[in-house]
Amino acid sequence: MKVLIVGRGGREHALCWKVRQSPLVSEVFAAPGNAGMEDCAVRVPLAESEQEKLVEFAQREGIALTIIGPEAPLLEGLADRFREAGLKVFGPNRAAAEIEGSKAFAKELMKKYGIPTAEYAVFTDCGEALAYLQEKGAPIVVKADGLASGKGVVVAETLSEAEEAIRCMLLDHKFGEACAKIVLEESMEGEEISLMALVHGETVIPLEPAQDHKRAYDGDRGPNTGGMGAYSPVPQVKREIIEEAVETILKPCARALVQEGRPFTGVLYAGLMITEDGPKVVEFNARFGDPETQVVLPRMKSDLVEVILRLLDGETPEILWEEQGMLGVVAAAVGYPEKCETGAVLQGLTELSPDVHLFHAGTCRDEEGRFLTAGGRAFLLGAKGRTIPEARERVYRELDKVQCLGIFYRRDIGLRAYQTMQEASQGASL
Ligand code: AMP
Ligand code: GLY
């Protein structure tokens, strides 16, 4: 069968790579894909927003399954178009994708169905929001309701920071329509993890947990980004906590969406804070996480395509996982997440050990076939290890081979897992 992956980032490269290994699959297409995917997919020059053309392409080629990567096309109704045309697609309809598209909708759903999350209130009026702020005090979290490319959340430590964020959103319309409504939310503390599940209606098949690193610079400093590195599993969070989150968060959310007449098919992603009172939702996404997917899929022993097809047929297939952990570091173009420098040659990629994973995102090729930075996150380099610290050492050793002044990456990806493991081993030796 032929499979189409919609999107162009590292997440989609990992999806193409994984799908390509399925014995059920003869050909993988990526629309529009990126230059680094050409080893595992045929690129189709269609953007994620070209709905009619994508449907036409899938019909003409006889695509048996389409997986949609990013949130924007889901919220524009791309999965709806595919389903209307009788095509098999893994990704939620627009109504179900609202769980990511509107934070107010997600919070109201959680409240209605008793899904644990931070206390909150929704505002369109600046005066009312400021009055609520006075009542609650700082720290507090200010969130634009709609999609704002990961920039619509301000964790305000002080009242004046919170006031400024509220004014920027409700009075200055910093994110346009996306901040016509805002959510003010209690600030939570704890370990943050990403827990994704393959979902079809009320059936929920959890994937292995991962931890992302959202800030641009070491020590969790600097601006928020799409994600600078990730690892899976997350050894400092106990299995029972993950199981609790599946039972109290993912399954109730899938059930709630069915009851609301918005059944979800695709990947439900819960960003969780492991608080003293147990796991609570920070956010829901309606798709595979990026970069989390790039460290989770390589650990999956099962055939992703077979699992998805059986899930869509009403079964609950079991997923088998490798014991080994995986850690990936994102190299981004200098300037990311603001204005990026592009066009720098990535030297040394051909010298990487064959057992590391190189997933491309913002790269292109020049006439000589060399890879250049093309903006944003350039690539993720990942490696496996018996433990996360072992995987971590491998990745950084390999990254030293990449010579390029036009990129930067964090040096401390996975350090927290590292420290936890060290503490544990010290404890054991005492
Ligand atoms: P989001 O875009 O909703 O994932 O938020 C971006 C980041 O802000 C999250 O990854 C958290 O680190 C932080 N954040 C969001 N909501 C909260 C909260 N209620 N308490 C503490 N931190 C939060
Ligand atoms: N890594 C965060 C996200 O995919 O939204």
Coordinates of C-alpha atoms and ligand atoms in Angstrom, one line a residue:
M1 CA 0.0 0.0 0.0
K2 CA 0.9 3.6 -0.5
V3 CA 1.1 6.0 2.5
L4 CA 1.1 9.8 2.4
I5 CA 2.6 11.9 5.2
V6 CA 1.5 15.6 5.3
G7 CA 4.0 18.0 6.7
R8 CA 7.7 19.1 6.4
G9 CA 9.4 18.9 9.7
G10 CA 11.5 16.5 11.8
R11 CA 8.3 14.9 13.1
E12 CA 7.3 14.0 9.5
H13 CA 10.8 12.8 8.7
A14 CA 10.5 10.4 11.6
L15 CA 7.0 9.3 10.5
C16 CA 8.3 8.7 6.9
W17 CA 11.2 6.7 8.2
K18 CA 9.0 4.6 10.5
V19 CA 6.2 4.0 7.9
R20 CA 8.8 3.0 5.3
Q21 CA 9.9 0.0 7.4
S22 CA 6.4 -1.5 7.4
P23 CA 6.2 -4.7 5.2
L24 CA 2.7 -3.5 4.3
V25 CA 4.0 -0.4 2.6
S26 CA 5.3 -0.1 -1.0
E27 CA 5.8 3.6 -1.3
V28 CA 5.8 6.6 1.1
F29 CA 5.0 10.2 -0.1
A30 CA 5.6 13.4 1.8
A31 CA 3.7 16.6 1.0
P32 CA 5.7 18.8 0.8
G33 CA 8.4 17.0 2.9
N34 CA 11.9 18.3 3.1
A35 CA 15.2 17.7 1.3
G36 CA 16.4 15.3 4.0
M37 CA 13.5 12.9 3.7
E38 CA 14.4 11.8 0.2
D39 CA 16.0 8.6 1.4
C40 CA 12.7 7.3 2.7
A41 CA 9.9 9.2 0.9
V42 CA 8.9 10.7 -2.5
R43 CA 8.3 14.4 -2.1
V44 CA 5.0 15.8 -3.5
P45 CA 5.2 19.6 -4.2
L46 CA 2.0 20.4 -2.4
A47 CA 1.6 22.6 0.7
E48 CA -0.3 21.4 3.8
S49 CA -3.0 24.0 3.0
E50 CA -3.7 22.9 -0.5
Q51 CA -6.6 20.7 0.5
E52 CA -8.3 20.0 -2.8
K53 CA -5.0 19.2 -4.5
L54 CA -4.0 16.9 -1.7
V55 CA -7.3 15.0 -1.9
E56 CA -6.9 14.8 -5.7
F57 CA -3.4 13.5 -5.4
A58 CA -4.4 10.8 -2.8
Q59 CA -7.2 9.7 -5.1
R60 CA -5.1 9.6 -8.2
E61 CA -2.2 7.7 -6.5
G62 CA -4.5 5.3 -4.7
I63 CA -3.1 6.3 -1.3
A64 CA -4.4 3.8 1.3
L65 CA -3.5 5.8 4.4
T66 CA -2.7 9.5 5.1
I67 CA -1.1 10.7 8.3
I68 CA -1.3 14.5 8.9
G69 CA 1.6 15.9 11.0
P70 CA 1.0 19.5 11.9
E71 CA -1.9 21.2 13.7
A72 CA -2.7 24.0 11.2
P73 CA -4.1 21.8 8.4
L74 CA -6.1 19.8 11.0
L75 CA -7.7 23.0 12.3
E76 CA -8.3 24.0 8.7
G77 CA -10.3 20.8 8.2
L78 CA -7.9 18.7 6.1
A79 CA -8.9 15.4 7.7
D80 CA -12.6 16.3 7.2
R81 CA -11.9 16.7 3.4
F82 CA -10.1 13.4 3.2
R83 CA -12.9 11.6 5.0
E84 CA -15.6 13.3 2.9
A85 CA -13.7 11.9 -0.1
G86 CA -13.8 8.4 1.3
L87 CA -10.0 8.4 2.0
K88 CA -8.5 6.7 5.1
V89 CA -6.8 9.3 7.2
F90 CA -5.1 9.4 10.7
G91 CA -5.8 12.8 12.2
P92 CA -8.8 14.4 13.8
N93 CA -11.6 16.3 12.1
R94 CA -11.6 20.0 12.7
A95 CA -14.2 19.8 15.5
A96 CA -12.1 17.3 17.5
A97 CA -8.8 19.2 16.8
E98 CA -10.4 22.1 18.8
I99 CA -8.9 20.4 21.8
E100 CA -5.6 22.1 20.5
G101 CA -7.1 25.0 18.6
S102 CA -8.9 26.6 21.5
K103 CA -7.4 26.5 25.0
A104 CA -10.8 27.8 26.4
F105 CA -12.6 24.8 24.8
A106 CA -10.0 22.4 26.2
K107 CA -10.3 23.9 29.7
E108 CA -14.1 23.9 29.6
L109 CA -14.1 20.2 28.5
M110 CA -11.7 19.3 31.3
K111 CA -13.8 21.0 33.9
K112 CA -17.0 19.4 32.6
Y113 CA -15.6 15.9 32.7
G114 CA -13.4 16.2 35.8
I115 CA -10.0 15.9 34.0
P116 CA -7.3 17.2 36.3
T117 CA -5.8 20.5 35.2
A118 CA -4.9 23.9 36.7
E119 CA -7.7 26.2 38.0
Y120 CA -8.6 28.9 35.4
A121 CA -10.9 31.5 34.0
V122 CA -11.5 32.8 30.5
F123 CA -11.7 36.5 29.5
T124 CA -12.4 38.7 26.5
D125 CA -12.6 41.9 28.6
C126 CA -9.3 43.4 29.8
G127 CA -10.8 45.1 32.9
E128 CA -12.3 41.8 34.1
A129 CA -9.0 39.9 33.4
L130 CA -7.1 42.5 35.5
A131 CA -9.6 42.3 38.3
Y132 CA -9.2 38.5 38.4
L133 CA -5.4 38.9 38.4
Q134 CA -5.6 41.2 41.4
E135 CA -7.7 38.6 43.2
K136 CA -5.4 35.6 42.4
G137 CA -2.0 37.3 42.4
A138 CA 1.2 36.0 40.9
P139 CA 2.7 33.7 39.8
I140 CA 0.0 33.1 37.2
V141 CA -0.1 31.9 33.6
V142 CA -1.6 34.0 30.7
K143 CA -2.5 32.1 27.6
A144 CA -3.9 33.2 24.2
D145 CA -6.9 31.0 23.4
G146 CA -5.9 30.1 19.8
L147 CA -2.8 29.0 18.0
A148 CA 0.2 31.3 18.4
S149 CA 3.1 29.1 17.3
G150 CA 4.1 28.3 20.8
K151 CA 4.4 32.0 21.8
G152 CA 1.0 32.5 23.3
V153 CA 1.8 31.4 26.8
V154 CA 3.4 33.7 29.4
V155 CA 4.3 32.2 32.8
A156 CA 4.2 35.4 34.8
E157 CA 6.2 35.5 38.0
T158 CA 5.0 39.0 39.0
L159 CA 1.8 41.0 38.8
S160 CA 3.3 43.5 36.4
E161 CA 4.5 40.8 34.0
A162 CA 1.0 39.3 34.0
E163 CA -0.6 42.7 33.5
E164 CA 1.6 43.4 30.5
A165 CA 0.8 40.0 29.0
I166 CA -2.9 40.6 29.5
R167 CA -2.8 44.0 27.9
C168 CA -0.6 42.8 25.0
M169 CA -3.1 40.2 24.2
L170 CA -6.5 41.8 24.9
L171 CA -5.7 45.4 24.0
D172 CA -2.9 45.3 21.5
H173 CA -4.0 42.0 19.8
K174 CA -0.5 40.7 19.7
F175 CA -1.6 37.4 18.2
G176 CA -4.6 38.7 16.3
E177 CA -7.7 36.5 16.5
A178 CA -5.8 33.9 18.5
C179 CA -5.8 36.3 21.6
A180 CA -9.3 37.8 21.3
K181 CA -10.0 35.4 24.2
I182 CA -7.4 34.6 26.9
V183 CA -7.1 32.0 29.7
L184 CA -5.7 33.0 33.1
E185 CA -4.5 29.9 34.8
E186 CA -3.0 28.8 38.1
S187 CA 0.7 28.2 37.8
M188 CA 1.7 24.6 38.5
E189 CA 5.0 23.1 39.6
G190 CA 6.5 19.7 38.9
E191 CA 8.2 17.6 36.3
E192 CA 6.7 18.2 32.8
I193 CA 6.2 15.3 30.4
S194 CA 4.6 14.6 27.1
L195 CA 2.2 11.6 26.9
M196 CA 0.8 10.8 23.5
A197 CA -1.7 8.1 22.6
L198 CA -3.1 6.7 19.3
V199 CA -6.9 7.3 19.6
H200 CA -9.9 6.2 17.7
G201 CA -13.2 7.2 19.4
E202 CA -13.0 5.7 22.9
T203 CA -10.0 3.5 22.2
V204 CA -6.8 4.8 23.6
I205 CA -3.4 3.2 23.0
P206 CA -0.7 5.1 24.9
L207 CA 2.8 5.6 23.5
E208 CA 5.9 5.8 25.6
P209 CA 6.3 9.1 27.5
A210 CA 8.9 11.7 26.5
Q211 CA 10.3 15.0 27.9
D212 CA 10.7 18.0 25.6
H213 CA 12.9 21.1 26.3
K214 CA 11.0 24.1 25.2
R215 CA 13.4 27.0 26.0
A216 CA 16.0 28.0 23.5
Y217 CA 19.1 28.0 25.8
D218 CA 20.8 25.9 28.4
G219 CA 19.3 25.9 31.9
D220 CA 15.8 26.4 30.5
R221 CA 16.6 30.0 29.7
G222 CA 15.6 32.1 26.7
P223 CA 12.5 32.3 24.6
N224 CA 10.1 29.4 24.1
T225 CA 10.6 27.4 21.0
G226 CA 9.0 24.5 19.2
G227 CA 11.3 22.2 21.2
M228 CA 15.1 21.9 21.4
G229 CA 15.5 18.3 22.3
A230 CA 13.7 15.4 23.9
Y231 CA 14.2 12.0 25.4
S232 CA 12.1 8.9 26.0
P233 CA 11.4 7.3 28.4
V234 CA 11.4 9.7 31.4
P235 CA 13.1 7.7 34.1
Q236 CA 12.4 10.2 36.9
V237 CA 8.6 9.7 36.5
K238 CA 7.4 6.4 37.8
R239 CA 5.4 4.0 35.6
E240 CA 2.4 4.2 38.0
I241 CA 2.2 7.9 37.4
I242 CA 2.1 7.3 33.6
E243 CA -0.6 4.7 34.1
E244 CA -2.6 7.1 36.3
A245 CA -2.4 9.8 33.6
V246 CA -3.7 7.3 31.0
E247 CA -6.7 6.5 33.2
T248 CA -7.5 9.9 34.6
I249 CA -6.6 12.1 31.6
L250 CA -6.2 10.4 28.2
K251 CA -9.1 7.9 28.4
P252 CA -11.6 10.4 29.9
C253 CA -10.6 13.0 27.3
A254 CA -11.2 10.6 24.4
R255 CA -14.6 9.6 26.0
A256 CA -15.5 13.2 26.6
L257 CA -14.9 14.1 22.9
V258 CA -17.1 11.2 21.8
Q259 CA -19.9 12.4 24.2
E260 CA -19.6 16.0 22.9
G261 CA -20.2 14.7 19.4
R262 CA -16.5 15.4 18.3
P263 CA -15.0 11.9 18.2
F264 CA -11.2 12.0 17.9
T265 CA -9.1 9.9 15.6
G266 CA -5.4 10.5 15.5
V267 CA -2.8 11.3 18.1
L268 CA -4.0 12.9 21.3
Y269 CA -1.0 14.6 23.0
A270 CA -1.2 15.5 26.7
G271 CA 1.4 17.9 28.0
L272 CA 1.4 17.0 31.7
M273 CA 2.7 18.5 34.9
I274 CA 3.4 15.9 37.5
T275 CA 2.3 17.9 40.6
E276 CA 2.2 16.8 44.2
D277 CA -1.4 16.0 43.6
G278 CA -0.7 13.8 40.7
P279 CA -0.6 14.4 36.9
K280 CA -2.4 17.5 35.6
V281 CA -2.9 18.8 32.1
V282 CA -0.9 21.7 30.8
E283 CA -2.2 21.5 27.3
F284 CA -3.6 19.1 24.8
N285 CA -2.4 18.8 21.2
A286 CA -4.2 17.0 18.4
R287 CA -1.2 15.5 16.7
F288 CA 2.2 13.9 17.2
G289 CA 4.5 16.1 19.2
D290 CA 7.6 17.5 17.7
P291 CA 10.4 16.7 18.6
E292 CA 9.0 14.0 21.0
T293 CA 7.9 11.8 18.1
Q294 CA 11.5 11.7 16.8
V295 CA 12.6 9.9 20.0
V296 CA 9.5 7.9 20.6
L297 CA 8.9 6.2 17.2
P298 CA 12.5 4.8 16.9
R299 CA 11.8 2.9 20.1
M300 CA 8.6 1.3 18.7
K301 CA 9.2 -2.3 17.8
S302 CA 5.7 -2.7 16.3
D303 CA 4.7 -1.8 12.8
L304 CA 3.1 1.7 13.1
V305 CA 1.0 1.2 9.9
E306 CA -0.4 -2.1 11.0
V307 CA -1.2 -0.7 14.5
I308 CA -3.0 2.3 12.9
L309 CA -5.0 0.2 10.4
R310 CA -6.1 -2.2 13.1
L311 CA -7.1 0.7 15.4
L312 CA -9.1 2.2 12.6
D313 CA -10.8 -1.2 12.2
G314 CA -12.0 -1.1 15.8
E315 CA -9.3 -3.3 17.4
T316 CA -6.9 -2.4 20.3
P317 CA -3.5 -3.7 19.1
E318 CA -0.7 -3.8 21.6
I319 CA 2.4 -1.9 20.9
L320 CA 5.8 -3.4 21.7
W321 CA 8.7 -1.1 22.8
E322 CA 12.4 -1.4 22.9
E323 CA 13.9 -1.3 26.4
Q324 CA 16.5 1.1 25.3
G325 CA 16.1 4.8 25.8
M326 CA 16.5 7.5 23.1
L327 CA 17.7 11.1 23.3
G328 CA 17.6 13.6 20.5
V329 CA 19.2 17.1 20.3
V330 CA 17.8 19.7 18.0
A331 CA 20.3 21.9 16.1
A332 CA 18.6 25.2 15.1
A333 CA 19.7 28.0 12.8
V334 CA 21.4 30.9 14.6
G335 CA 18.8 33.4 15.6
Y336 CA 16.0 30.8 16.1
P337 CA 13.2 31.3 17.3
E338 CA 13.4 34.9 16.0
K339 CA 14.9 35.9 12.7
C340 CA 17.2 33.0 11.5
E341 CA 20.3 33.1 9.5
T342 CA 20.1 30.5 6.7
G343 CA 22.3 29.0 3.9
A344 CA 25.1 27.7 6.1
V345 CA 26.6 24.4 5.0
L346 CA 26.2 21.5 7.4
Q347 CA 29.5 19.8 7.2
G348 CA 30.2 16.4 8.7
L349 CA 26.7 14.8 8.3
T350 CA 28.2 12.0 6.2
E351 CA 30.6 11.1 9.0
L352 CA 27.9 10.3 11.5
S353 CA 27.8 6.8 12.9
P354 CA 25.3 4.6 11.1
D355 CA 23.5 3.8 14.3
V356 CA 22.4 7.4 15.1
H357 CA 19.2 8.9 13.8
L358 CA 19.3 12.1 11.8
F359 CA 15.9 13.6 11.2
H360 CA 15.8 16.7 9.0
A361 CA 13.5 19.7 9.4
G362 CA 14.7 23.1 8.2
T363 CA 17.4 22.0 5.6
C364 CA 17.8 22.1 1.9
R365 CA 20.4 20.9 -0.6
D366 CA 22.7 22.9 -2.9
E367 CA 23.7 21.9 -6.4
E368 CA 26.5 19.8 -5.0
G369 CA 24.0 17.9 -2.9
R370 CA 25.3 19.3 0.4
F371 CA 22.8 20.1 3.1
L372 CA 22.3 23.8 4.1
T373 CA 20.3 25.4 6.9
A374 CA 17.1 26.7 5.6
G375 CA 15.6 28.3 8.7
G376 CA 14.2 27.3 12.2
R377 CA 15.1 24.0 13.6
A378 CA 17.6 22.4 11.1
F379 CA 17.7 18.8 12.3
L380 CA 17.5 16.5 15.2
L381 CA 20.3 14.1 16.0
G382 CA 19.2 11.1 18.2
A383 CA 20.8 8.0 19.6
K384 CA 19.8 5.1 21.7
G385 CA 21.4 3.8 24.9
R386 CA 20.8 1.4 27.7
T387 CA 20.0 4.4 29.8
I388 CA 19.2 8.1 28.9
P389 CA 22.6 9.2 30.1
E390 CA 24.3 6.7 27.8
A391 CA 22.2 7.9 24.8
R392 CA 23.0 11.4 25.8
E393 CA 26.8 10.9 25.7
R394 CA 26.5 9.3 22.3
V395 CA 24.5 12.1 20.8
Y396 CA 26.9 14.8 22.0
R397 CA 29.9 12.8 20.8
E398 CA 28.3 12.6 17.3
L399 CA 27.2 16.2 17.3
D400 CA 30.9 17.2 17.6
K401 CA 31.4 15.8 14.1
V402 CA 29.0 18.4 12.6
Q403 CA 30.9 21.5 11.6
C404 CA 28.7 24.5 11.0
L405 CA 28.9 28.1 12.4
G406 CA 25.3 28.7 11.4
I407 CA 23.7 26.4 14.0
F408 CA 23.4 26.2 17.7
Y409 CA 22.1 23.5 20.1
R410 CA 21.6 23.1 23.8
R411 CA 24.2 21.2 25.7
D412 CA 22.0 20.1 28.6
I413 CA 19.3 18.0 26.9
G414 CA 18.5 15.1 29.2
L415 CA 20.6 16.4 32.0
R416 CA 17.7 16.2 34.5
A417 CA 17.3 12.5 33.8
Y418 CA 21.1 12.2 34.1
Q419 CA 21.1 13.8 37.5
T420 CA 18.2 11.7 38.7
M421 CA 20.0 8.5 37.7
Q422 CA 23.1 9.7 39.4
E423 CA 21.2 10.4 42.6
A424 CA 19.5 7.0 42.4
S425 CA 22.8 5.2 41.9
Q426 CA 24.4 7.1 44.8
G427 CA 21.5 6.1 46.9
A428 CA 21.9 2.5 45.9
S429 CA 25.6 2.5 46.8
L430 CA 25.1 4.0 50.2
Ligands
AMP1 P1 1.9 25.5 26.2 O1 2.1 26.2 25.0 O2 0.5 25.5 26.7 O3 2.5 24.1 26.2 O4 2.8 26.2 27.3 C1 4.1 26.5 27.2 C2 4.8 26.2 28.4 O5 4.4 27.0 29.5 C3 4.6 24.8 29.0 O6 5.4 23.8 28.4 C4 4.8 24.9 30.4 O7 6.2 24.8 30.7 C5 4.4 26.3 30.7 N1 3.1 26.3 31.3 C6 1.9 26.4 30.7 N2 0.9 26.3 31.5 C7 1.4 26.3 32.7 C8 0.9 26.2 34.1 N3 -0.4 26.2 34.3 N4 1.7 26.2 35.1 C9 3.1 26.2 34.9 N5 3.6 26.2 33.7 C10 2.8 26.3 32.6
GLY2 N1 6.9 19.6 21.6 C1 5.8 20.3 21.8 C2 4.8 20.1 20.8 O1 4.9 19.3 19.9 O2 3.8 20.9 20.8

